[in-house]
Every structure is written in C-alpha cells, then in structure tokens.
Amino acid sequence: MAAPEDPDETSTLLQRALELACASMEEGSPWSLQGLWILVHGGNLTAALSALLGVQCLLDAAVHLGGEANRSTQDAMNAAIVLCGACYQRFWARDRHLVRGLLADLLRLTRRLEGLALCAGPDDPQEVALEAERAARVRRTARLLSLCRSAMILDVPVALVFMVTWPLISVRLTFPNDHLPGVGSAGELAGELGVGGLWFGLQYALQSAAISCSFFCFAGLQVVHVTLALVSAALLRTLAQMVQVARTTRQLYAALDDHRELLQVLASFSRVFEQPLFHIHCGALGFALLATTALVKGHHDLYVLGLWPIAFAYTTVLGLEGDLVQESSELMLHAAFAGHWQEGARRFRRDALFVMLRATKPVSIRAAWLGNLSLPTLHSLLSSWYSFTQLFIRLS
C-alpha cells in the first residue's frame, strides 16, 4: 500500500488506527497490533500517530507484565522486531538503487585516490610516512566497499523471505489468541481437521523465519551504514592529507574537487538513511526497555538476556560512527593550517584560507527527529531511555 496522498485518506487511516488501538485495549490484548499493522502498511503517516501508538503499546506491555510476564514480553519483543523489520523491508525495496548509487560513487572516488599519490617531498620523512599511511588506508577502504556490496547481495534473499513470511506471521500477531474473524479459533479449527500438529509447526516456523529475517535485515542495514560511514571518514582523512602536503594551487584544487564530490555523497547518504536510522533507534531502545523491565521483574530467560546487549550495541555503534565522521571532517581545517601556505604565493595562501573557512562547518550524519549522530546525542538518548525505564518499571 502506497503512502496516502489525500489528507482525508490520512485522517481516515488515523481514525481507524485509533479505534482499533482502543478496541484492543478493551479486549485486553497485550499489544495494539491492529494499529501497528495500519502504521506499517499505511505508508508514512503523521509523527503523532507513531508516537501515540508507540506509547500506548508500551503501556499495554507494562500492564500485562504483571501476569504472564515471560510470554507477553516475548510476544511484545517479537512484534517489535517484526515491525521494525517491516519498516526496513519497505526502505530496502524503495531505496536500494540509491544505496547502490552511493556505493558506486564512493568506489569511483576510492579508485581515483588509489591511483594518485601524495606530492610528498623525497627528503621529507613525515610526508613519506603520510604517503604510506594514505596508500594503506585507501586499500582498506576498497576492501570495506567490497564487504558492503557482499552484505547487500546477501540481504536480497533475506528480504525476499521476509516479504513472504511477513504477511502470514502478521495475521497471528494481529490476532494473538488465534481468533480469526468469521472463523473462530484457528487452533481449534486445525484440531478438528486433524492437522493441529502441522498448524502448530507451521505457525512456529513462520514466526521463527520472520524474526530471524528481521534480525538479519537489521544486521545488513547496520553493516551497510557502518561501512559507508567508515569509508567516508577514511576518504575525508585522505583528502585532508592531500591538502596538507599540497604545494601548488593545482594540487589544492584537485583535492578540493574530490572533497566537494565526497560532501555531496555524504549529503545523499544522510538523506537516504535519515528515516531508517530513526526506526533503528526506536526499535533498539524499545527492545532494551522491555528487556530491562523483564530482568528487573525477575523473568530471566535466554531470549531477554541475548537481546539486551544487542539493543545497546546498535545505538552505541551509530553514535560512535557519527562522531568519527564529524571528527574526520574537522581534520581538513587542521591539515590546511599545517600545510605549506606560509611559504606559498599569495593566491595559494588565499585558497588555503578558503579551505580553512569551509572546513569550519563540520560534516555530520543525521537521523530523523534525533539530529546529528554523535556521542552527545547518544548520551541524551540513553538518559531518556533511563527515565522511561524507571517509569515503565513503576507502571508494570
């Protein structure tokens, strides 16, 4: 289902989602999965709908943690994993060609820098060491891009399996007690037909396949995003070294042209991953919230214990990589200042000053509604997570 273009259609979807959410709360369902279903398949609805359904689902899970805590926690986590996997699957089907374009641009820039050499003086050991470091970094960058392309190829069958299992498993998640409309209990119907064991095995296999594909989709998206960030940071450092050893205006302009192209790639990279990064942060922190509450309540199982560190690893890695890209972009200012502008001609000094002024604006990776990815952003997210965890534990 495509994103609704008509405001009236969006309002209708919003009203229908709220009605289903309230109905599920009255029926005692641990998760308002009917509303989440509309959220996923209704396209990009309003931010208010996302926030409302998310808070209401967490409150539902908190209320039911006092009863069958283990079961309701696992169902909530399964639903959250499949929901975030569905968001990723939609992104992968819509923006895969954009990611391929980013990979092609970075690979072309890497090959061009690999064929060039720093204009290092033969009698300057520092510049010779910079040349050796640059060559090693460019080779590592090429290997990282090959790894990223392999991850994208491996993610294709995972996405295809998820596209098949998602509609089937979502029916079970939407009706957690197997009460399908107009049919009654699906388990009872399968038992009457003599295929109860087959129905249970198929149900378990579909749920396992959907959850496994969701984890693999998350891992694939994480590998692609981290690789692109590491490659961008490495190329920024390489271009900073080229500016540092440049002695003529022509050499400086060559580095600036590559730097301008890299900035355009980074802008496209941040724009493509802006929405998926928000989904990853919400999903990871939601998992951590539910897992922490279950652990505090004394419900220790391998599912919760295995999910808890993974949830924090996602947000931590994203914060570190955003900080790395920003730090690498700031090296251009220091490299231009440490270059040969003092002994150059007047035009060269003016161009070096222009490089310093342009480098004062740091490059950053953005996420929707979160701002720039960095360590301060990570700290604020973890602080908010801690506050919500305290509230969630008290409510449960």
XYZ file of N, CA and C in Angstrom, residues 61-305:
735
model
N 2.074 -3.296 27.263
C 3.047 -4.294 27.708
C 3.327 -4.154 29.197
N 3.378 -2.913 29.704
C 3.635 -2.714 31.131
C 2.510 -3.285 31.979
N 1.267 -3.111 31.535
C 0.134 -3.622 32.300
C 0.154 -5.143 32.356
N 0.528 -5.783 31.240
C 0.454 -7.235 31.183
C 1.737 -7.910 31.640
N 2.759 -7.157 32.009
C 3.955 -7.788 32.561
C 3.694 -8.376 33.941
N 2.668 -7.890 34.615
C 2.370 -8.450 35.924
C 1.726 -9.822 35.851
N 1.153 -10.205 34.689
C 0.533 -11.515 34.569
C 1.508 -12.524 33.999
N 1.231 -12.984 32.766
C 2.145 -13.906 32.115
C 3.297 -13.091 31.548
N 4.213 -12.725 32.418
C 5.233 -11.747 32.044
C 6.151 -12.272 30.964
N 6.621 -13.519 31.118
C 7.542 -14.050 30.131
C 6.900 -14.087 28.754
N 5.666 -14.624 28.694
C 5.004 -14.782 27.411
C 4.678 -13.439 26.781
N 4.108 -12.518 27.556
C 3.735 -11.232 26.980
C 4.973 -10.427 26.591
N 6.079 -10.569 27.353
C 7.313 -9.882 26.973
C 7.842 -10.406 25.654
N 7.841 -11.724 25.493
C 8.334 -12.295 24.246
C 7.441 -11.912 23.073
N 6.121 -11.940 23.277
C 5.223 -11.531 22.202
C 5.441 -10.068 21.829
N 5.637 -9.222 22.843
C 5.872 -7.810 22.568
C 7.168 -7.612 21.797
N 8.233 -8.326 22.213
C 9.508 -8.199 21.511
C 9.411 -8.752 20.094
N 8.724 -9.888 19.933
C 8.549 -10.438 18.590
C 7.828 -9.450 17.683
N 6.763 -8.851 18.218
C 6.014 -7.886 17.423
C 6.866 -6.675 17.070
N 7.663 -6.192 18.042
C 8.507 -5.033 17.776
C 9.577 -5.351 16.743
N 10.161 -6.552 16.827
C 11.189 -6.947 15.862
C 10.606 -7.014 14.462
N 9.445 -7.657 14.326
C 8.829 -7.786 13.013
C 8.393 -6.427 12.484
N 7.902 -5.552 13.381
C 7.504 -4.209 12.961
C 8.687 -3.442 12.391
N 9.808 -3.425 13.126
C 10.984 -2.702 12.648
C 11.566 -3.357 11.407
N 11.481 -4.690 11.350
C 11.929 -5.367 10.138
C 11.084 -5.000 8.934
N 9.789 -4.811 9.154
C 8.922 -4.394 8.058
C 9.268 -2.993 7.577
N 9.563 -2.089 8.521
C 9.994 -0.741 8.133
C 11.263 -0.808 7.292
N 12.194 -1.674 7.711
C 13.437 -1.813 6.956
C 13.179 -2.425 5.585
N 12.274 -3.413 5.527
C 11.986 -4.052 4.252
C 11.397 -3.057 3.264
N 10.556 -2.159 3.753
C 9.995 -1.126 2.884
C 11.097 -0.195 2.389
N 12.010 0.162 3.285
C 13.128 1.010 2.880
C 13.991 0.309 1.847
N 14.261 -0.990 2.086
C 15.149 -1.722 1.182
C 14.527 -1.853 -0.206
N 13.224 -2.049 -0.281
C 12.563 -2.179 -1.566
C 12.473 -0.841 -2.290
N 12.437 0.268 -1.543
C 12.250 1.579 -2.161
C 13.564 2.273 -2.494
N 14.571 2.137 -1.629
C 15.789 2.944 -1.751
C 17.035 2.123 -2.048
N 16.865 0.889 -2.514
C 18.046 0.076 -2.774
C 18.898 0.681 -3.884
N 18.256 1.221 -4.920
C 19.031 1.803 -6.018
C 19.817 3.024 -5.555
N 19.299 3.764 -4.561
C 20.044 4.906 -4.035
C 21.294 4.451 -3.289
N 21.171 3.360 -2.527
C 22.337 2.829 -1.821
C 23.370 2.327 -2.819
N 22.924 1.699 -3.878
C 23.864 1.246 -4.910
C 24.575 2.436 -5.552
N 23.849 3.526 -5.763
C 24.487 4.718 -6.308
C 25.539 5.289 -5.375
N 25.254 5.279 -4.071
C 26.248 5.741 -3.097
C 27.491 4.867 -3.128
N 27.297 3.556 -3.201
C 28.443 2.651 -3.272
C 29.263 2.895 -4.530
N 28.588 3.109 -5.656
C 29.308 3.355 -6.907
C 30.104 4.658 -6.841
N 29.520 5.709 -6.272
C 30.242 6.982 -6.158
C 31.458 6.862 -5.251
N 31.295 6.194 -4.112
C 32.429 6.031 -3.203
C 33.511 5.153 -3.812
N 33.104 4.117 -4.546
C 34.096 3.240 -5.172
C 34.858 3.983 -6.264
N 34.171 4.822 -7.036
C 34.855 5.594 -8.071
C 35.834 6.579 -7.452
N 35.431 7.230 -6.374
C 36.329 8.166 -5.702
C 37.515 7.435 -5.077
N 37.270 6.257 -4.533
C 38.363 5.480 -3.937
C 39.360 5.051 -4.993
N 38.875 4.583 -6.142
C 39.784 4.169 -7.214
C 40.611 5.347 -7.715
N 40.002 6.528 -7.788
C 40.756 7.693 -8.246
C 41.839 8.070 -7.242
N 41.505 8.029 -5.959
C 42.519 8.336 -4.949
C 43.577 7.247 -4.859
N 43.198 6.016 -5.198
C 44.172 4.929 -5.164
C 45.204 5.088 -6.267
N 44.777 5.659 -7.407
C 45.721 5.856 -8.497
C 46.605 7.071 -8.324
N 46.227 7.984 -7.432
C 47.033 9.172 -7.183
C 48.029 8.910 -6.066
N 48.959 9.820 -5.928
C 49.940 9.754 -4.846
C 50.093 11.144 -4.267
N 50.371 11.197 -2.994
C 50.618 12.482 -2.367
C 51.878 13.109 -2.944
N 51.853 14.413 -3.077
C 53.019 15.126 -3.614
C 54.049 15.302 -2.502
N 54.512 14.200 -1.989
C 55.434 14.236 -0.866
C 56.855 14.476 -1.351
N 57.552 15.305 -0.631
C 58.948 15.546 -0.965
C 59.811 14.340 -0.613
N 60.744 13.957 -1.464
C 61.553 12.765 -1.187
C 62.433 12.913 0.043
N 62.728 14.138 0.441
C 63.600 14.346 1.600
C 62.823 14.621 2.882
N 61.521 14.573 2.817
C 60.698 14.847 3.990
C 60.162 13.525 4.539
N 60.718 13.003 5.615
C 60.253 11.698 6.125
C 58.809 11.730 6.613
N 58.358 12.883 7.096
C 56.982 12.965 7.573
C 55.991 12.787 6.427
N 56.266 13.432 5.300
C 55.369 13.309 4.163
C 55.459 11.926 3.525
N 56.621 11.300 3.566
C 56.742 9.927 3.079
C 55.906 8.981 3.941
N 55.919 9.203 5.247
C 55.087 8.390 6.142
C 53.605 8.628 5.877
N 53.229 9.879 5.574
C 51.840 10.166 5.230
C 51.420 9.446 3.954
N 52.338 9.364 2.984
C 52.027 8.664 1.734
C 51.789 7.176 1.986
N 52.620 6.564 2.820
C 52.432 5.145 3.141
C 51.114 4.920 3.886
N 50.796 5.829 4.797
C 49.533 5.714 5.530
C 48.342 5.885 4.606
N 48.445 6.820 3.651
C 47.354 7.042 2.704
C 47.117 5.811 1.841
N 48.201 5.212 1.330
C 48.048 4.035 0.476
C 47.392 2.878 1.232
N 47.811 2.666 2.480
C 47.211 1.587 3.277
C 45.741 1.869 3.565
N 45.403 3.124 3.834
C 44.015 3.468 4.141
C 43.124 3.277 2.921
N 43.604 3.657 1.747
C 42.797 3.502 0.540
C 42.569 2.026 0.230
N 43.570 1.188 0.455
C 43.384 -0.256 0.237
C 42.342 -0.822 1.200
N 42.394 -0.391 2.455
C 41.382 -0.849 3.411
C 39.989 -0.360 3.015
N 39.933 0.852 2.470
C 38.645 1.395 2.041
C 38.050 0.566 0.914
N 38.881 0.164 -0.041
C 38.392 -0.669 -1.141
C 37.873 -2.014 -0.629
N 38.554 -2.596 0.350
C 38.079 -3.866 0.920
C 36.755 -3.673 1.662
N 36.609 -2.555 2.360
C 35.349 -2.290 3.058
C 34.182 -2.150 2.079
N 34.431 -1.500 0.947
C 33.374 -1.360 -0.047
C 32.988 -2.714 -0.631
N 33.969 -3.590 -0.825
C 33.653 -4.944 -1.292
C 32.805 -5.689 -0.264
N 33.129 -5.519 1.021
C 32.325 -6.130 2.079
C 30.905 -5.585 2.076
N 30.767 -4.297 1.841
C 29.442 -3.685 1.832
C 28.604 -4.218 0.674
N 29.213 -4.362 -0.494
C 28.476 -4.906 -1.629
C 28.063 -6.353 -1.377
N 28.931 -7.125 -0.719
C 28.579 -8.510 -0.382
C 27.411 -8.555 0.594
N 27.408 -7.635 1.568
C 26.298 -7.588 2.524
C 24.985 -7.255 1.826
N 25.031 -6.374 0.839
C 23.815 -6.045 0.105
C 23.320 -7.237 -0.699
N 24.246 -7.997 -1.294
C 23.842 -9.174 -2.065
C 23.220 -10.230 -1.156
N 23.813 -10.436 0.026
C 23.275 -11.424 0.961
C 21.936 -10.990 1.541
N 21.694 -9.695 1.591
C 20.432 -9.209 2.148
C 19.254 -9.390 1.194
N 19.525 -9.613 -0.082
C 18.435 -9.761 -1.045
C 17.582 -10.995 -0.745
N 18.165 -12.218 -0.601
C 17.291 -13.359 -0.269
C 16.612 -13.223 1.083
N 17.298 -12.573 2.044
C 16.669 -12.368 3.351
C 15.431 -11.491 3.213
N 15.543 -10.422 2.426
C 14.392 -9.543 2.215
C 13.265 -10.269 1.487
N 13.617 -11.148 0.531
C 12.583 -11.894 -0.184
C 11.850 -12.861 0.744
N 12.606 -13.567 1.606
C 11.969 -14.470 2.570
C 11.077 -13.677 3.516
N 11.552 -12.509 3.921
C 10.757 -11.690 4.836
C 9.474 -11.211 4.175
N 9.532 -10.876 2.882
C 8.339 -10.431 2.175
C 7.281 -11.532 2.135
N 7.726 -12.807 2.134
C 6.770 -13.918 2.114
C 6.225 -14.200 3.509
N 7.115 -14.194 4.513
C 6.688 -14.569 5.865
C 5.963 -13.448 6.590
N 6.252 -12.190 6.223
C 5.660 -11.076 6.969
C 4.135 -11.049 6.907
N 3.486 -11.170 5.726
C 2.012 -11.133 5.744
C 1.404 -12.289 6.527
N 2.053 -13.460 6.504
C 1.493 -14.616 7.200
C 1.627 -14.489 8.711
N 2.829 -14.106 9.169
C 3.030 -14.018 10.616
C 2.305 -12.812 11.194
N 2.094 -11.775 10.383
C 1.397 -10.601 10.907
C -0.054 -10.912 11.235
N -0.633 -11.905 10.560
C -2.004 -12.308 10.889
C -2.050 -12.873 12.300
N -1.061 -13.702 12.653
C -1.025 -14.254 14.007
C -0.768 -13.166 15.035
N 0.141 -12.215 14.710
C 0.438 -11.150 15.658
C -0.744 -10.198 15.821
N -1.490 -10.000 14.737
C -2.651 -9.125 14.832
C -3.752 -9.746 15.689
N -3.852 -11.061 15.640
C -4.845 -11.775 16.441
C -4.096 -12.756 17.335
N -3.557 -12.285 18.488
C -2.647 -13.108 19.281
C -3.285 -14.348 19.871
N -4.606 -14.375 19.998
C -5.269 -15.544 20.567
C -5.808 -16.483 19.496
N -5.340 -16.292 18.248
C -5.740 -17.148 17.131
C -7.222 -17.032 16.793
N -7.876 -15.945 17.217
C -9.289 -15.772 16.895
C -9.383 -14.969 15.599
N -9.523 -15.663 14.504
C -9.639 -15.008 13.217
C -11.101 -14.632 12.978
N -11.355 -13.481 12.381
C -12.746 -13.034 12.204
C -13.530 -13.979 11.299
N -14.707 -14.406 11.779
C -15.578 -15.247 10.978
C -15.214 -16.715 10.979
N -14.098 -17.095 11.605
C -13.657 -18.486 11.586
C -13.631 -19.075 12.978
N -13.414 -18.248 13.994
C -13.251 -18.740 15.352
C -11.790 -18.990 15.638
N -11.515 -19.918 16.519
C -10.139 -20.218 16.880
C -9.493 -21.033 15.772
N -8.377 -20.510 15.236
C -7.689 -21.226 14.164
C -7.093 -22.528 14.670
N -6.605 -22.518 15.938
C -6.056 -23.751 16.500
C -7.121 -24.821 16.669
N -8.310 -24.413 17.153
C -9.393 -25.381 17.309
C -9.849 -25.916 15.951
N -9.901 -25.037 14.961
C -10.299 -25.476 13.626
C -9.299 -26.474 13.055
N -7.981 -26.196 13.272
C -6.968 -27.132 12.791
C -7.055 -28.463 13.525
N -7.371 -28.416 14.842
C -7.528 -29.665 15.586
C -8.707 -30.480 15.093
N -9.817 -29.819 14.774
C -10.979 -30.542 14.258
C -10.693 -31.176 12.906
N -9.847 -30.517 12.113
C -9.492 -31.064 10.807
C -8.398 -32.114 10.888
N -7.834 -32.329 12.093
C -6.803 -33.337 12.257
C -5.409 -32.888 11.870
N -5.188 -31.590 11.761
C -3.859 -31.078 11.380
C -3.362 -30.105 12.441
N -3.698 -30.385 13.714
C -3.281 -29.479 14.787
C -1.779 -29.394 14.920
N -1.088 -30.550 14.851
C 0.374 -30.537 14.948
C 1.013 -29.810 13.784
N 0.470 -30.021 12.589
C 1.009 -29.329 11.419
C 0.791 -27.828 11.527
N -0.371 -27.416 12.039
C -0.650 -25.991 12.203
C 0.307 -25.355 13.204
N 0.550 -26.037 14.311
C 1.472 -25.505 15.314
C 2.891 -25.409 14.754
N 3.337 -26.442 14.042
C 4.682 -26.409 13.460
C 4.829 -25.318 12.421
N 3.805 -25.148 11.582
C 3.853 -24.093 10.572
C 3.857 -22.719 11.217
N 3.051 -22.557 12.251
C 2.991 -21.276 12.961
C 4.340 -20.937 13.591
N 4.948 -21.918 14.242
C 6.253 -21.701 14.879
C 7.332 -21.428 13.835
N 7.282 -22.146 12.700
C 8.289 -21.948 11.654
C 8.176 -20.562 11.036
N 6.951 -20.108 10.802
C 6.759 -18.780 10.225
C 7.240 -17.694 11.175
N 6.923 -17.846 12.457
C 7.354 -16.845 13.425
C 8.876 -16.823 13.531
N 9.496 -17.998 13.570
C 10.960 -18.055 13.647
C 11.597 -17.456 12.403
N 11.019 -17.748 11.223
C 11.577 -17.207 9.989
C 11.454 -15.694 9.942
N 10.297 -15.164 10.358
C 10.109 -13.712 10.324
C 11.048 -13.004 11.287
N 11.198 -13.548 12.498
C 12.076 -12.914 13.483
C 13.530 -13.012 13.046
N 13.935 -14.175 12.506
C 15.313 -14.334 12.033
C 15.605 -13.377 10.885
N 14.663 -13.254 9.956
C 14.865 -12.325 8.842
C 14.935 -10.886 9.335
N 14.167 -10.556 10.363
C 14.231 -9.203 10.908
C 15.610 -8.913 11.481
N 16.157 -9.888 12.226
C 17.498 -9.699 12.768
C 18.528 -9.565 11.651
N 18.413 -10.402 10.614
C 19.361 -10.335 9.511
C 19.220 -9.025 8.741
N 17.987 -8.542 8.599
C 17.788 -7.256 7.928
C 18.424 -6.131 8.727
N 18.246 -6.163 10.050
C 18.895 -5.173 10.901
C 20.410 -5.247 10.753
N 20.946 -6.474 10.777
C 22.394 -6.640 10.658
C 22.890 -6.148 9.306
N 22.137 -6.456 8.232
C 22.558 -5.990 6.914
C 22.545 -4.484 6.801
N 21.489 -3.854 7.317
C 21.426 -2.394 7.292
C 22.538 -1.779 8.128
N 22.834 -2.411 9.269
C 23.906 -1.901 10.123
C 25.252 -2.007 9.427
N 25.511 -3.137 8.760
C 26.784 -3.319 8.056
C 26.929 -2.290 6.943
N 25.857 -2.089 6.172
C 25.917 -1.120 5.074
C 26.162 0.288 5.607
N 25.432 0.680 6.657
C 25.568 2.037 7.175
C 26.937 2.254 7.805
N 27.406 1.302 8.606
C 28.714 1.446 9.245
C 29.824 1.472 8.203
N 29.706 0.627 7.179
C 30.739 0.602 6.140
C 30.799 1.918 5.390
N 29.649 2.451 5.008
C 29.641 3.735 4.305
C 30.205 4.847 5.182
N 29.905 4.812 6.473
C 30.444 5.830 7.375
C 31.956 5.697 7.521
N 32.459 4.474 7.666
C 33.904 4.267 7.791
C 34.636 4.662 6.519
N 34.055 4.322 5.376
C 34.679 4.700 4.099
C 34.709 6.213 3.949
N 33.620 6.880 4.289
C 33.581 8.339 4.191
C 34.607 8.980 5.120
N 34.725 8.465 6.344
C 35.715 9.003 7.278
C 37.130 8.787 6.763
N 37.400 7.608 6.186
C 38.740 7.338 5.653
C 39.063 8.250 4.476
N 38.096 8.484 3.595
C 38.341 9.374 2.458
C 38.518 10.819 2.914
N 37.798 11.238 3.936
C 37.989 12.587 4.472
C 39.396 12.758 5.033
N 39.900 11.746 5.720
C 41.269 11.818 6.245
C 42.295 11.837 5.116
N 42.044 11.056 4.071
C 42.967 11.035 2.937
C 43.015 12.386 2.237
N 41.863 12.990 2.015
C 41.831 14.303 1.368
C 42.463 15.370 2.253
N 42.314 15.242 3.561
C 42.983 16.183 4.463
C 44.497 16.080 4.338
N 45.016 14.871 4.195
C 46.456 14.711 3.996
C 46.903 15.285 2.658
N 46.077 15.153 1.630
C 46.420 15.733 0.330
C 46.484 17.252 0.415
N 45.579 17.851 1.170
C 45.625 19.305 1.360
C 46.857 19.704 2.157
N 47.234 18.879 3.108
C 48.374 19.218 3.967
C 49.691 19.255 3.195
N 49.869 18.352 2.231
C 51.147 18.282 1.507
C 51.104 19.033 0.183
N 49.961 19.636 -0.167
C 49.864 20.360 -1.437
C 50.762 21.593 -1.415
N 51.446 21.818 -2.559
C 52.360 22.958 -2.658
C 51.947 23.955 -3.734
N 51.049 23.543 -4.612
C 50.597 24.423 -5.681
C 49.076 24.534 -5.642
N 48.581 25.578 -6.329
C 47.134 25.769 -6.382
C 46.448 24.626 -7.121
N 47.104 24.075 -8.140
C 46.515 22.966 -8.896
C 46.325 21.738 -8.011
N 47.322 21.415 -7.213
C 47.204 20.279 -6.297
C 46.108 20.519 -5.256
N 46.013 21.750 -4.793
C 44.988 22.071 -3.803
C 43.593 21.963 -4.405
N 43.426 22.451 -5.644
C 42.123 22.378 -6.286
C 41.714 20.937 -6.583
N 42.681 20.084 -6.922
C 42.361 18.676 -7.173
C 41.795 18.015 -5.916
N 42.408 18.316 -4.780
C 41.895 17.772 -3.518
C 40.527 18.357 -3.180
N 40.332 19.649 -3.486
C 39.046 20.282 -3.181
C 37.924 19.736 -4.053
N 38.214 19.404 -5.315
C 37.188 18.814 -6.178
C 36.725 17.462 -5.637
N 37.685 16.642 -5.228
C 37.315 15.354 -4.635
C 36.565 15.547 -3.319
N 36.967 16.553 -2.562
C 36.288 16.822 -1.291
C 34.856 17.278 -1.525
N 34.642 18.102 -2.541
C 33.284 18.553 -2.849
C 32.408 17.371 -3.276
N 32.960 16.477 -4.087
C 32.198 15.294 -4.501
C 31.874 14.395 -3.311
N 32.826 14.253 -2.406
C 32.585 13.430 -1.219
C 31.515 14.053 -0.325
N 31.501 15.370 -0.216
C 30.464 16.028 0.585
C 29.075 15.805 -0.017
N 28.975 15.797 -1.342
C 27.696 15.513 -1.982
C 27.240 14.084 -1.710
N 28.190 13.146 -1.737
C 27.851 11.755 -1.423
C 27.387 11.625 0.025
N 28.066 12.329 0.929
C 27.682 12.278 2.344
C 26.297 12.882 2.569
N 25.981 13.947 1.835
C 24.651 14.540 1.966
C 23.570 13.562 1.498
N 23.821 12.890 0.375
C 22.863 11.884 -0.096
C 22.772 10.710 0.867
N 23.908 10.321 1.416
C 23.959 9.217 2.383
C 23.124 9.530 3.619
N 23.265 10.730 4.138
C 22.493 11.128 5.310
C 21.010 11.224 4.984
N 20.676 11.679 3.776
C 19.272 11.827 3.401
C 18.594 10.464 3.201
N 19.307 9.502 2.623
C 18.720 8.186 2.375
C 18.455 7.437 3.677
N 19.384 7.530 4.628
C 19.281 6.758 5.859
C 18.624 7.537 6.999
N 18.055 8.688 6.706
C 17.512 9.520 7.780
C 16.343 8.839 8.494
N 15.371 8.333 7.746
C 14.225 7.659 8.359
C 14.573 6.287 8.933
N 15.315 5.421 8.210
C 15.657 4.112 8.799
C 16.453 4.219 10.092
N 17.305 5.233 10.225
C 18.060 5.379 11.468
C 17.135 5.667 12.645
N 16.101 6.451 12.398
C 15.130 6.701 13.469
C 14.412 5.413 13.860
N 14.048 4.595 12.866
C 13.397 3.321 13.166
C 14.319 2.407 13.964
N 15.597 2.387 13.613
C 16.545 1.528 14.323
C 16.675 1.976 15.773
N 16.799 3.280 15.992
C 16.932 3.774 17.364
C 15.679 3.459 18.185
N 14.511 3.693 17.600
C 13.275 3.408 18.342
C 13.150 1.923 18.644
N 13.434 1.089 17.643
C 13.338 -0.345 17.870
C 14.337 -0.841 18.896
N 15.599 -0.400 18.781
C 16.633 -0.875 19.705
C 16.353 -0.431 21.137
N 15.984 0.839 21.310
C 15.694 1.316 22.665
C 14.404 0.707 23.216
N 13.434 0.430 22.328
C 12.235 -0.269 22.792
C 12.544 -1.684 23.259
N 13.415 -2.382 22.512
C 13.832 -3.718 22.948
C 14.520 -3.644 24.306
N 15.437 -2.672 24.438
C 16.171 -2.544 25.699
C 15.233 -2.209 26.851
N 14.210 -1.406 26.570
C 13.244 -1.046 27.611
C 12.484 -2.273 28.109
N 11.985 -3.079 27.166
C 11.240 -4.277 27.555
C 12.139 -5.304 28.229
N 13.357 -5.481 27.704
C 14.263 -6.470 28.281
C 14.682 -6.077 29.693
N 14.983 -4.790 29.897
C 15.381 -4.342 31.234
C 14.247 -4.523 32.235
N 13.028 -4.201 31.812
C 11.888 -4.372 32.712
C 11.687 -5.834 33.076
N 11.828 -6.721 32.088
C 11.672 -8.148 32.367
C 12.756 -8.654 33.311
N 13.992 -8.167 33.128
C 15.080 -8.604 34.004
C 14.880 -8.097 35.427
N 14.434 -6.842 35.557
C 14.201 -6.294 36.893
C 13.075 -7.046 37.595
N 12.071 -7.468 36.827
C 10.946 -8.204 37.408
C 11.288 -9.663 37.707
N 12.514 -10.067 37.393
C 12.944 -11.421 37.730
C 12.636 -12.469 36.697
N 12.272 -12.075 35.478
C 11.976 -13.036 34.420
C 13.237 -13.215 33.577
N 14.069 -14.154 33.954
C 15.350 -14.360 33.293
C 15.208 -15.502 32.282
N 15.371 -15.219 31.030
C 15.424 -16.266 30.022
C 16.460 -15.877 28.977
N 16.837 -16.853 28.153
C 17.888 -16.625 27.165
C 17.458 -15.601 26.125
N 16.173 -15.541 25.840
C 15.685 -14.597 24.840
C 15.966 -13.159 25.273
N 15.599 -12.855 26.508
C 15.789 -11.494 27.016
C 17.268 -11.195 27.223
N 17.999 -12.145 27.807
C 19.421 -11.926 28.066
C 20.214 -11.772 26.776
